[in-house]
Amino acid sequence: MSTTPEERLAELHITLPVPATPVANYVSYVQSDSLLVVSGQLPLVNGKLFATGKPGGAVSVETAVEAAYHSMINVIAQVKAATGDLSRVKRVVRLGGFIACTPEFTNHAAVMNGASDLAVKVFGDAGRHARSTVGVPSLPLDAPVEVEGMFEIG
């Protein structure tokens, strides 16, 4: 069984992308003492959105789950850029998920599991985290999901 987050990523056949650069007046991450906060990441794959639209509308729950998964890959890429070594992550403290959805949609938790499940697969027990998941009317570029994170770094 793999022991490091990088080994787990390799087992999952995940290659971290070059982290996205901010498109407005903010930074990708901020570290204060042992806390690393990663700005919201969209489900970009090879520089393009994995999906557009809203769950409850044109986007299925399954596609939205996969979008959350891709967003989490981008969060992890930012953590790697900030720390240089994912083994420095002592704990995934919190994930925040924003789901752009129709007003009737209520399956936010299932969508955000795409990110949460990946956090546990990559970081093991240290990947178990607190979480907020909220529905919003829209997200940048018509993305269905955005994920942000807070990590304890050693």
CSV table of C-alpha atoms in Angstrom, one decimal:
chain,number,residue,atom,x,y,z
A,1,MET,CA,0.0,0.0,0.0
A,2,SER,CA,1.3,3.5,-0.8
A,3,THR,CA,2.3,5.7,2.0
A,4,THR,CA,2.7,9.2,0.5
A,5,PRO,CA,0.2,11.5,-1.1
A,6,GLU,CA,2.3,11.5,-4.3
A,7,GLU,CA,2.3,7.7,-4.4
A,8,ARG,CA,-1.5,7.6,-3.9
A,9,LEU,CA,-1.9,10.1,-6.7
A,10,ALA,CA,0.2,7.8,-9.0
A,11,GLU,CA,-2.0,4.8,-8.0
A,12,LEU,CA,-5.0,6.9,-8.9
A,13,HIS,CA,-3.4,7.8,-12.3
A,14,ILE,CA,-3.6,11.5,-11.4
A,15,THR,CA,-0.9,13.8,-12.7
A,16,LEU,CA,-1.2,17.2,-11.1
A,17,PRO,CA,-1.6,20.1,-13.6
A,18,VAL,CA,0.4,23.3,-13.6
A,19,PRO,CA,-1.7,25.4,-11.1
A,20,ALA,CA,-4.0,28.0,-12.6
A,21,THR,CA,-3.0,31.6,-12.1
A,22,PRO,CA,-5.4,34.1,-10.6
A,23,VAL,CA,-7.5,36.0,-13.1
A,24,ALA,CA,-8.3,38.9,-10.7
A,25,ASN,CA,-6.9,40.7,-7.7
A,26,TYR,CA,-6.2,37.7,-5.4
A,27,VAL,CA,-3.5,35.1,-4.8
A,28,SER,CA,-3.9,31.3,-5.3
A,29,TYR,CA,-3.0,30.5,-1.7
A,30,VAL,CA,-1.9,32.1,1.5
A,31,GLN,CA,0.0,30.5,4.3
A,32,SER,CA,-0.2,31.9,7.8
A,33,ASP,CA,1.9,29.9,10.3
A,34,SER,CA,0.8,26.2,9.8
A,35,LEU,CA,-2.4,27.0,7.9
A,36,LEU,CA,-2.5,27.1,4.1
A,37,VAL,CA,-5.7,28.5,2.5
A,38,VAL,CA,-6.2,27.7,-1.1
A,39,SER,CA,-8.5,30.0,-3.2
A,40,GLY,CA,-11.4,28.4,-5.0
A,41,GLN,CA,-10.5,26.2,-7.9
A,42,LEU,CA,-12.6,25.5,-10.9
A,43,PRO,CA,-12.8,22.1,-12.7
A,44,LEU,CA,-10.2,22.9,-15.3
A,45,VAL,CA,-8.7,20.0,-17.3
A,46,ASN,CA,-5.9,20.9,-19.7
A,47,GLY,CA,-6.8,24.6,-19.2
A,48,LYS,CA,-10.4,24.2,-20.2
A,49,LEU,CA,-13.6,23.7,-18.1
A,50,PHE,CA,-14.5,20.1,-17.7
A,51,ALA,CA,-18.2,21.0,-17.8
A,52,THR,CA,-20.4,24.1,-17.9
A,53,GLY,CA,-23.9,24.6,-16.8
A,54,LYS,CA,-25.9,23.9,-13.6
A,55,PRO,CA,-26.7,20.7,-11.8
A,56,GLY,CA,-30.5,20.4,-11.7
A,57,GLY,CA,-30.4,21.7,-15.3
A,58,ALA,CA,-28.2,20.6,-18.2
A,59,VAL,CA,-25.5,19.1,-15.9
A,60,SER,CA,-26.2,15.7,-14.3
A,61,VAL,CA,-25.3,14.9,-10.7
A,62,GLU,CA,-22.7,12.5,-12.0
A,63,THR,CA,-21.0,15.1,-14.2
A,64,ALA,CA,-21.1,17.6,-11.3
A,65,VAL,CA,-19.4,15.0,-9.0
A,66,GLU,CA,-16.7,14.6,-11.6
A,67,ALA,CA,-16.4,18.4,-11.8
A,68,ALA,CA,-15.9,18.6,-8.0
A,69,TYR,CA,-13.2,15.8,-8.4
A,70,HIS,CA,-11.4,17.9,-11.0
A,71,SER,CA,-11.7,21.0,-8.9
A,72,MET,CA,-10.0,19.1,-6.0
A,73,ILE,CA,-7.2,18.0,-8.2
A,74,ASN,CA,-6.6,21.7,-8.9
A,75,VAL,CA,-6.7,22.4,-5.2
A,76,ILE,CA,-4.1,19.7,-4.5
A,77,ALA,CA,-2.0,21.2,-7.3
A,78,GLN,CA,-2.0,24.5,-5.5
A,79,VAL,CA,-1.0,22.8,-2.2
A,80,LYS,CA,1.9,21.1,-4.0
A,81,ALA,CA,3.0,24.5,-5.5
A,82,ALA,CA,2.8,26.1,-2.0
A,83,THR,CA,4.6,23.4,-0.1
A,84,GLY,CA,6.8,21.6,-2.7
A,85,ASP,CA,5.9,18.3,-1.0
A,86,LEU,CA,2.4,17.0,-0.3
A,87,SER,CA,3.8,14.9,2.6
A,88,ARG,CA,3.9,18.2,4.5
A,89,VAL,CA,0.1,18.2,4.7
A,90,LYS,CA,-0.7,17.2,8.3
A,91,ARG,CA,-4.5,17.6,7.9
A,92,VAL,CA,-7.1,18.7,5.4
A,93,VAL,CA,-8.8,21.0,7.8
A,94,ARG,CA,-11.8,22.2,5.7
A,95,LEU,CA,-13.1,22.1,2.2
A,96,GLY,CA,-15.7,24.6,0.8
A,97,GLY,CA,-17.8,23.7,-2.1
A,98,PHE,CA,-19.9,26.1,-4.3
A,99,ILE,CA,-22.4,24.4,-6.6
A,100,ALA,CA,-24.0,26.6,-9.3
A,101,CYS,CA,-27.4,25.0,-9.5
A,102,THR,CA,-31.0,25.5,-10.3
A,103,PRO,CA,-33.2,26.6,-7.3
A,104,GLU,CA,-34.8,23.2,-7.0
A,105,PHE,CA,-31.5,21.3,-6.8
A,106,THR,CA,-30.9,19.8,-3.3
A,107,ASN,CA,-28.2,17.1,-3.9
A,108,HIS,CA,-25.2,19.4,-3.1
A,109,ALA,CA,-23.7,17.0,-0.6
A,110,ALA,CA,-23.4,14.2,-3.2
A,111,VAL,CA,-21.7,16.6,-5.7
A,112,MET,CA,-19.2,17.8,-3.1
A,113,ASN,CA,-18.3,14.2,-2.3
A,114,GLY,CA,-16.4,14.2,-5.6
A,115,ALA,CA,-13.9,16.5,-3.8
A,116,SER,CA,-14.1,15.0,-0.3
A,117,ASP,CA,-13.6,11.4,-1.5
A,118,LEU,CA,-10.5,12.4,-3.4
A,119,ALA,CA,-9.1,14.3,-0.3
A,120,VAL,CA,-9.4,11.0,1.7
A,121,LYS,CA,-8.0,8.9,-1.1
A,122,VAL,CA,-4.9,11.1,-1.4
A,123,PHE,CA,-4.3,12.1,2.2
A,124,GLY,CA,-5.7,9.1,4.1
A,125,ASP,CA,-7.1,9.8,7.5
A,126,ALA,CA,-5.5,13.2,7.4
A,127,GLY,CA,-7.8,13.9,4.5
A,128,ARG,CA,-11.0,13.7,6.6
A,129,HIS,CA,-12.2,17.3,7.0
A,130,ALA,CA,-14.9,19.7,8.0
A,131,ARG,CA,-16.9,21.0,5.0
A,132,SER,CA,-19.4,23.5,3.8
A,133,THR,CA,-21.4,23.0,0.6
A,134,VAL,CA,-23.7,25.7,-0.7
A,135,GLY,CA,-25.7,26.3,-3.8
A,136,VAL,CA,-25.1,29.5,-5.7
A,137,PRO,CA,-26.8,31.1,-8.7
A,138,SER,CA,-23.7,31.2,-10.9
A,139,LEU,CA,-19.9,30.7,-10.9
A,140,PRO,CA,-17.1,32.2,-13.0
A,141,LEU,CA,-17.1,31.0,-16.7
A,142,ASP,CA,-20.4,29.1,-16.1
A,143,ALA,CA,-18.6,26.4,-14.1
A,144,PRO,CA,-20.8,24.0,-12.2
A,145,VAL,CA,-18.5,23.7,-9.2
A,146,GLU,CA,-15.8,25.6,-7.3
A,147,VAL,CA,-13.8,24.1,-4.4
A,148,GLU,CA,-11.6,25.9,-1.9
A,149,GLY,CA,-9.5,24.4,0.9
A,150,MET,CA,-7.7,24.9,4.2
A,151,PHE,CA,-4.8,22.7,5.2
A,152,GLU,CA,-2.5,22.2,8.2
A,153,ILE,CA,1.1,22.1,7.0
A,154,GLY,CA,4.0,20.7,9.0
